[in-house]
């Protein structure tokens, strides 16, 4: 047995800055370098380390067994510079294998980089390859706190994670629980492409002001999964004040202009009260008639490409609703009514309307449109309009602004 570590009494404490003196340079060098370089602040308590050496003679000695560790309090842990470190950390650094070191954190705080503190529920790190030229670290962090602060942390450019998304996350509100995993080689200069990042968040009471095609998502319960390759977001909430199921997928990888970088689907099944609230908000309260317990089913799909081109496709089953128009047309609940169409976008400006259809008793529409050169809007051509006994066709201009 070649060396036994220092073990202070319960009243004694050492600074983490003294660890480089306490920890022999030849013992678990990779772990020693990381701990002494990335845990600069804090106190050490209850240090114990036993090392057994094996070999034929002094010149051939190697570590046969190692066991021990140290407790830390008030520590600062830099898990990926220049990311904000964990602070006020209490935990244990343990080594029970010559090739592996484990760090377990029982309490602490995580700053989001903008002055907001996130509760650290637990964290850990495993450093492997201590006896080899290169070491590898796996960091796991479990956080809980304000959604905006957690999204700000995940958007840090060093992670190359949500900083890639075109989704507008500004002003996000709600509560989130985040489980975060980071794998990385323990080199002096780790490149972004060497990081292996996985983040899973459960979000409640969420609000995203510009979630889908400029529409707000409110009072949502969501699950987020993100890696450096992409992100998915799914759950339920209010879109345009209508109860909705949401599925969103984003591709962060590089690709050609035709690459699909975002796909989102929203399915709405709203009762009459919710539909009436939504149309009143648009000044169209007169559209919904009757007092029945009817509902509407609407499906919306959004697809965006790297080129800036995008489309919004929608299909609505309005059969259960009682509807009316201020031109003498109406339909009762139960009479078939469907509407569908696709809006074409170019950098958030309307570029065209594809296959707009409305089918209801006594009311039929067929239309399409495109943006004309040197024109401020989109030319909508109605090839068929039937309203009662009236038959007509025509053309109108639709503003193309965002």
XYZ file of C-alpha atoms in Angstrom:
402
model
C 0.000 0.000 0.000
C 1.821 3.033 -1.251
C -0.111 6.051 -0.023
C -2.947 6.864 2.373
C -4.809 10.139 2.012
C -5.335 12.867 4.538
C -8.587 12.593 6.489
C -9.394 15.704 8.577
C -11.726 15.606 11.532
C -15.283 16.872 11.413
C -14.229 20.412 12.379
C -11.391 20.675 9.879
C -11.794 22.027 6.366
C -9.507 22.602 3.429
C -9.926 24.874 0.466
C -10.447 23.240 -2.923
C -7.560 25.410 -4.048
C -5.344 23.190 -1.846
C -6.443 20.008 -3.596
C -3.564 20.150 -6.059
C -1.196 19.752 -3.092
C -3.262 17.064 -1.392
C -3.799 14.957 -4.518
C -0.531 13.372 -5.783
C 0.149 14.266 -9.442
C 0.641 10.643 -10.492
C -2.654 9.354 -9.104
C -5.616 9.421 -11.553
C -3.967 12.286 -13.406
C -6.864 12.956 -15.798
C -9.378 13.222 -12.991
C -6.992 15.306 -10.890
C -6.463 17.778 -13.732
C -10.194 18.214 -14.347
C -11.195 18.576 -10.699
C -8.405 20.990 -9.782
C -8.965 23.021 -12.957
C -12.767 23.226 -12.862
C -13.618 23.260 -9.155
C -11.630 26.325 -8.017
C -13.872 27.461 -5.146
C -15.222 25.591 -2.126
C -14.302 23.668 0.994
C -13.152 20.068 1.332
C -14.241 17.849 4.203
C -13.767 14.188 5.056
C -10.981 13.249 2.657
C -9.958 9.611 2.447
C -7.958 7.830 -0.230
C -6.255 4.462 -0.300
C -4.039 3.367 -3.165
C -2.543 -0.093 -3.582
C 0.404 -0.537 -5.935
C 1.473 -3.726 -7.657
C 4.653 -4.645 -9.501
C 7.788 -6.798 -9.530
C 9.994 -3.938 -8.484
C 9.827 -0.208 -7.800
C 10.316 0.698 -11.456
C 7.355 -1.390 -12.629
C 4.809 -0.301 -10.029
C 1.234 0.392 -11.194
C -2.014 1.162 -9.414
C -3.734 -2.085 -8.511
C -6.600 -0.697 -6.433
C -7.818 2.746 -5.495
C -10.675 3.723 -3.217
C -11.714 6.951 -1.592
C -13.058 10.402 -2.131
C -13.828 13.748 -0.602
C -16.885 15.792 0.354
C -17.175 19.391 -0.825
C -19.388 22.306 0.219
C -19.839 25.802 -1.187
C -18.151 24.664 -4.387
C -18.146 26.161 -7.860
C -18.176 23.654 -10.724
C -17.364 24.708 -14.288
C -18.930 21.873 -16.270
C -18.399 23.447 -19.714
C -16.590 26.751 -20.010
C -17.667 29.464 -20.713
C -21.121 28.235 -19.648
C -22.215 29.609 -16.262
C -20.924 27.260 -13.525
C -22.853 25.441 -10.843
C -22.535 27.382 -7.580
C -23.129 26.727 -3.866
C -22.515 23.067 -4.634
C -22.500 20.340 -2.004
C -21.413 16.927 -3.169
C -18.944 14.079 -3.193
C -15.986 13.285 -5.429
C -15.354 9.547 -5.379
C -12.887 7.215 -7.015
C -13.288 3.447 -6.697
C -11.613 2.351 -9.902
C -8.197 3.346 -11.307
C -9.876 4.270 -14.592
C -12.942 6.192 -13.359
C -13.897 9.125 -11.149
C -17.454 10.029 -10.096
C -18.803 13.366 -8.899
C -22.240 13.427 -7.235
C -23.904 16.776 -6.481
C -26.731 16.843 -3.935
C -27.515 20.565 -3.951
C -26.572 23.804 -5.664
C -27.681 26.486 -8.092
C -27.338 27.100 -11.814
C -27.289 30.611 -13.267
C -28.769 31.011 -16.759
C -26.182 33.579 -17.836
C -28.667 36.456 -17.613
C -28.780 36.801 -13.855
C -31.593 34.321 -13.194
C -31.043 31.406 -10.819
C -32.320 27.891 -11.558
C -32.736 25.306 -8.800
C -30.287 22.433 -9.107
C -32.054 19.285 -7.915
C -29.116 16.962 -8.552
C -26.126 16.582 -10.829
C -23.346 14.162 -11.539
C -20.275 13.626 -13.635
C -18.326 10.536 -14.594
C -14.773 10.844 -15.889
C -13.468 7.688 -17.545
C -10.147 6.766 -19.118
C -8.045 8.014 -16.183
C -5.284 5.538 -16.974
C -5.324 6.369 -20.686
C -3.902 9.337 -22.598
C -7.387 10.781 -23.230
C -10.265 11.113 -20.791
C -13.993 11.393 -21.468
C -16.580 13.066 -19.266
C -20.336 12.609 -18.999
C -22.240 15.343 -17.141
C -25.860 14.928 -16.021
C -27.835 17.835 -14.556
C -31.400 17.892 -13.201
C -32.848 21.419 -12.962
C -36.195 22.995 -12.117
C -37.242 26.594 -12.577
C -38.559 29.335 -14.809
C -38.999 28.264 -18.437
C -37.436 31.455 -19.781
C -34.289 30.942 -17.700
C -33.951 27.295 -18.728
C -34.433 28.112 -22.428
C -31.852 30.896 -22.087
C -29.380 28.379 -20.652
C -30.048 25.889 -23.460
C -29.621 28.704 -26.004
C -26.033 29.415 -24.917
C -23.843 29.431 -28.062
C -21.318 27.067 -26.422
C -23.872 24.259 -26.485
C -24.830 24.929 -30.114
C -28.294 23.689 -29.190
C -31.320 26.013 -29.139
C -29.135 28.821 -30.491
C -29.727 27.092 -33.860
C -33.509 27.243 -33.778
C -35.588 29.640 -35.843
C -38.404 29.287 -33.304
C -38.983 32.592 -31.529
C -38.520 31.765 -27.831
C -38.376 35.363 -26.622
C -40.671 36.122 -23.717
C -41.305 32.439 -22.976
C -43.015 31.926 -19.624
C -43.939 28.924 -17.510
C -42.261 26.331 -15.306
C -39.897 23.613 -16.463
C -38.093 20.539 -15.224
C -34.952 19.821 -17.246
C -32.813 16.700 -17.424
C -29.613 17.497 -19.279
C -26.809 15.179 -20.404
C -23.489 16.259 -21.891
C -20.699 13.998 -23.111
C -17.339 15.486 -24.068
C -13.632 14.692 -24.339
C -11.670 16.399 -21.582
C -9.358 18.336 -23.878
C -8.150 21.875 -23.360
C -10.006 23.037 -26.470
C -13.194 21.021 -27.060
C -14.868 21.735 -30.403
C -18.637 22.011 -30.737
C -18.823 18.945 -32.973
C -17.183 16.869 -30.211
C -20.034 17.545 -27.784
C -22.834 15.030 -27.296
C -25.785 16.967 -25.864
C -29.229 15.643 -24.913
C -31.851 17.762 -23.136
C -35.322 16.664 -22.023
C -37.726 19.128 -20.434
C -41.246 18.829 -19.063
C -42.964 22.213 -19.207
C -46.161 23.370 -17.498
C -48.168 26.589 -17.701
C -46.180 27.571 -20.771
C -46.633 30.609 -22.978
C -44.776 31.033 -26.269
C -45.738 34.304 -27.919
C -44.862 33.215 -31.479
C -45.063 29.431 -31.426
C -46.601 28.500 -34.787
C -46.779 30.817 -37.806
C -46.951 33.836 -35.528
C -49.691 32.421 -33.298
C -49.256 32.354 -29.520
C -49.329 29.140 -27.506
C -50.813 29.595 -24.023
C -51.446 27.536 -20.890
C -49.534 24.622 -22.398
C -48.171 21.373 -21.011
C -45.252 20.355 -23.219
C -42.405 17.893 -23.528
C -39.217 19.084 -25.222
C -36.392 16.878 -26.497
C -33.305 18.516 -28.002
C -29.953 17.392 -29.333
C -27.440 19.150 -31.533
C -29.160 17.578 -34.554
C -32.661 18.778 -33.808
C -35.539 19.349 -31.441
C -39.055 18.046 -30.894
C -41.821 19.724 -28.909
C -45.181 18.107 -28.215
C -48.121 18.590 -25.894
C -51.377 20.467 -25.450
C -52.305 24.111 -24.988
C -54.268 27.005 -26.439
C -53.401 28.158 -29.971
C -55.325 31.301 -30.922
C -57.236 30.607 -27.670
C -58.414 27.216 -28.981
C -57.586 23.934 -27.148
C -54.986 22.238 -29.329
C -52.592 19.328 -29.583
C -49.167 20.371 -30.855
C -46.315 18.433 -32.468
C -43.224 20.257 -33.701
C -39.921 18.986 -35.092
C -36.856 21.006 -36.100
C -33.711 19.933 -37.944
C -30.558 21.798 -36.843
C -28.221 20.050 -39.275
C -26.710 21.834 -42.252
C -28.349 21.133 -45.584
C -29.377 22.462 -49.004
C -31.970 25.221 -49.517
C -34.673 22.565 -49.997
C -34.019 21.036 -46.560
C -37.038 20.962 -44.249
C -35.926 22.754 -41.090
C -39.280 22.832 -39.272
C -42.476 20.817 -39.337
C -45.365 21.557 -37.019
C -48.841 20.162 -36.691
C -51.723 21.545 -34.652
C -54.969 19.640 -34.154
C -57.883 21.559 -32.674
C -61.185 20.181 -31.433
C -62.949 23.143 -29.891
C -66.461 23.488 -28.516
C -68.738 26.313 -29.600
C -67.733 28.596 -26.722
C -64.032 28.399 -27.632
C -64.771 28.882 -31.339
C -66.940 31.899 -30.560
C -64.194 33.434 -28.399
C -61.661 32.921 -31.198
C -63.773 34.436 -33.982
C -64.849 37.337 -31.775
C -61.179 38.105 -31.185
C -60.903 38.529 -34.974
C -64.070 40.644 -35.184
C -66.039 37.767 -36.767
C -68.428 36.911 -33.961
C -71.375 37.098 -36.383
C -70.086 33.983 -38.192
C -71.141 31.488 -35.496
C -74.892 31.086 -35.002
C -77.101 29.028 -32.694
C -76.780 28.040 -29.057
C -76.018 24.321 -29.443
C -73.125 22.350 -27.954
C -71.409 21.964 -31.308
C -67.672 21.734 -31.956
C -65.176 22.283 -34.750
C -62.217 20.154 -35.785
C -59.271 21.905 -37.407
C -55.889 20.525 -38.477
C -53.028 22.850 -39.411
C -49.620 21.813 -40.753
C -46.656 24.186 -41.081
C -43.541 23.270 -43.093
C -40.496 25.552 -43.418
C -37.425 25.115 -45.621
C -33.904 26.461 -45.238
C -34.445 28.676 -48.301
C -37.026 30.737 -46.399
C -39.955 29.197 -48.239
C -42.744 27.761 -46.101
C -46.337 26.620 -46.278
C -49.331 26.484 -43.959
C -51.952 23.859 -44.798
C -55.292 23.802 -43.008
C -58.381 21.625 -43.033
C -61.498 22.337 -40.977
C -64.540 20.147 -40.355
C -67.326 22.605 -39.525
C -70.201 20.146 -39.777
C -71.175 20.422 -36.107
C -71.280 24.231 -36.099
C -74.212 26.468 -36.919
C -72.852 29.133 -39.305
C -74.179 32.220 -41.063
C -73.000 34.935 -43.447
C -74.440 38.481 -43.625
C -75.594 37.817 -47.200
C -78.515 35.578 -46.338
C -76.656 32.256 -46.141
C -76.676 29.973 -43.110
C -76.389 26.330 -42.223
C -77.574 24.386 -39.185
C -75.482 22.151 -36.990
C -75.152 18.718 -38.604
C -75.102 19.949 -42.200
C -71.818 19.051 -43.863
C -69.261 21.860 -44.137
C -65.542 21.617 -44.837
C -62.845 24.158 -45.645
C -59.228 23.582 -46.687
C -56.341 25.329 -48.349
C -52.624 25.970 -48.367
C -50.871 29.298 -47.848
C -47.424 29.672 -49.447
C -44.874 31.892 -47.685
C -41.531 33.382 -48.679
C -39.535 34.790 -45.735
C -42.788 35.275 -43.776
C -44.510 37.092 -46.657
C -47.466 35.554 -48.483
C -46.322 34.212 -51.848
C -49.454 32.383 -52.915
C -52.643 30.521 -52.048
C -53.008 26.960 -53.246
C -56.287 25.080 -53.689
C -58.574 27.022 -51.361
C -61.824 25.038 -50.993
C -65.070 25.575 -49.110
C -67.871 23.016 -49.388
C -71.181 23.552 -47.606
C -74.860 23.402 -48.591
C -75.429 26.351 -50.894
C -71.879 27.662 -50.461
C -68.950 26.480 -52.614
C -65.589 28.190 -53.202
C -62.616 27.242 -55.371
C -59.683 29.689 -55.445
C -55.923 29.991 -55.759
C -53.430 32.812 -56.016
C -49.839 33.897 -56.501
C -47.694 36.971 -56.057
C -47.221 38.920 -59.256
C -44.024 40.700 -60.247
C -43.890 44.347 -59.148
C -47.198 43.986 -57.274
C -47.551 44.706 -53.526
C -49.915 41.800 -52.872
C -51.097 38.372 -54.002
C -53.583 37.977 -56.819
C -56.401 35.640 -55.703
C -58.325 34.058 -58.559
C -61.715 32.649 -57.594
C -62.559 30.147 -60.295
C -65.827 29.109 -58.666
C -68.084 30.824 -56.153
C -71.576 29.508 -55.511
C -73.750 31.214 -52.916
C -77.328 29.998 -53.087
C -78.369 30.494 -56.709
C -75.582 32.958 -57.400
C -72.663 31.795 -59.564
C -69.606 33.954 -60.103
C -65.832 34.096 -60.491
C -63.336 36.890 -60.071
C -59.980 38.186 -58.943
C -58.873 40.161 -55.889
C -55.613 41.350 -54.319
C -54.516 40.055 -50.917
C -51.824 41.956 -48.942
C -48.587 39.946 -48.789
C -47.088 41.439 -45.631
C -45.955 39.272 -42.733
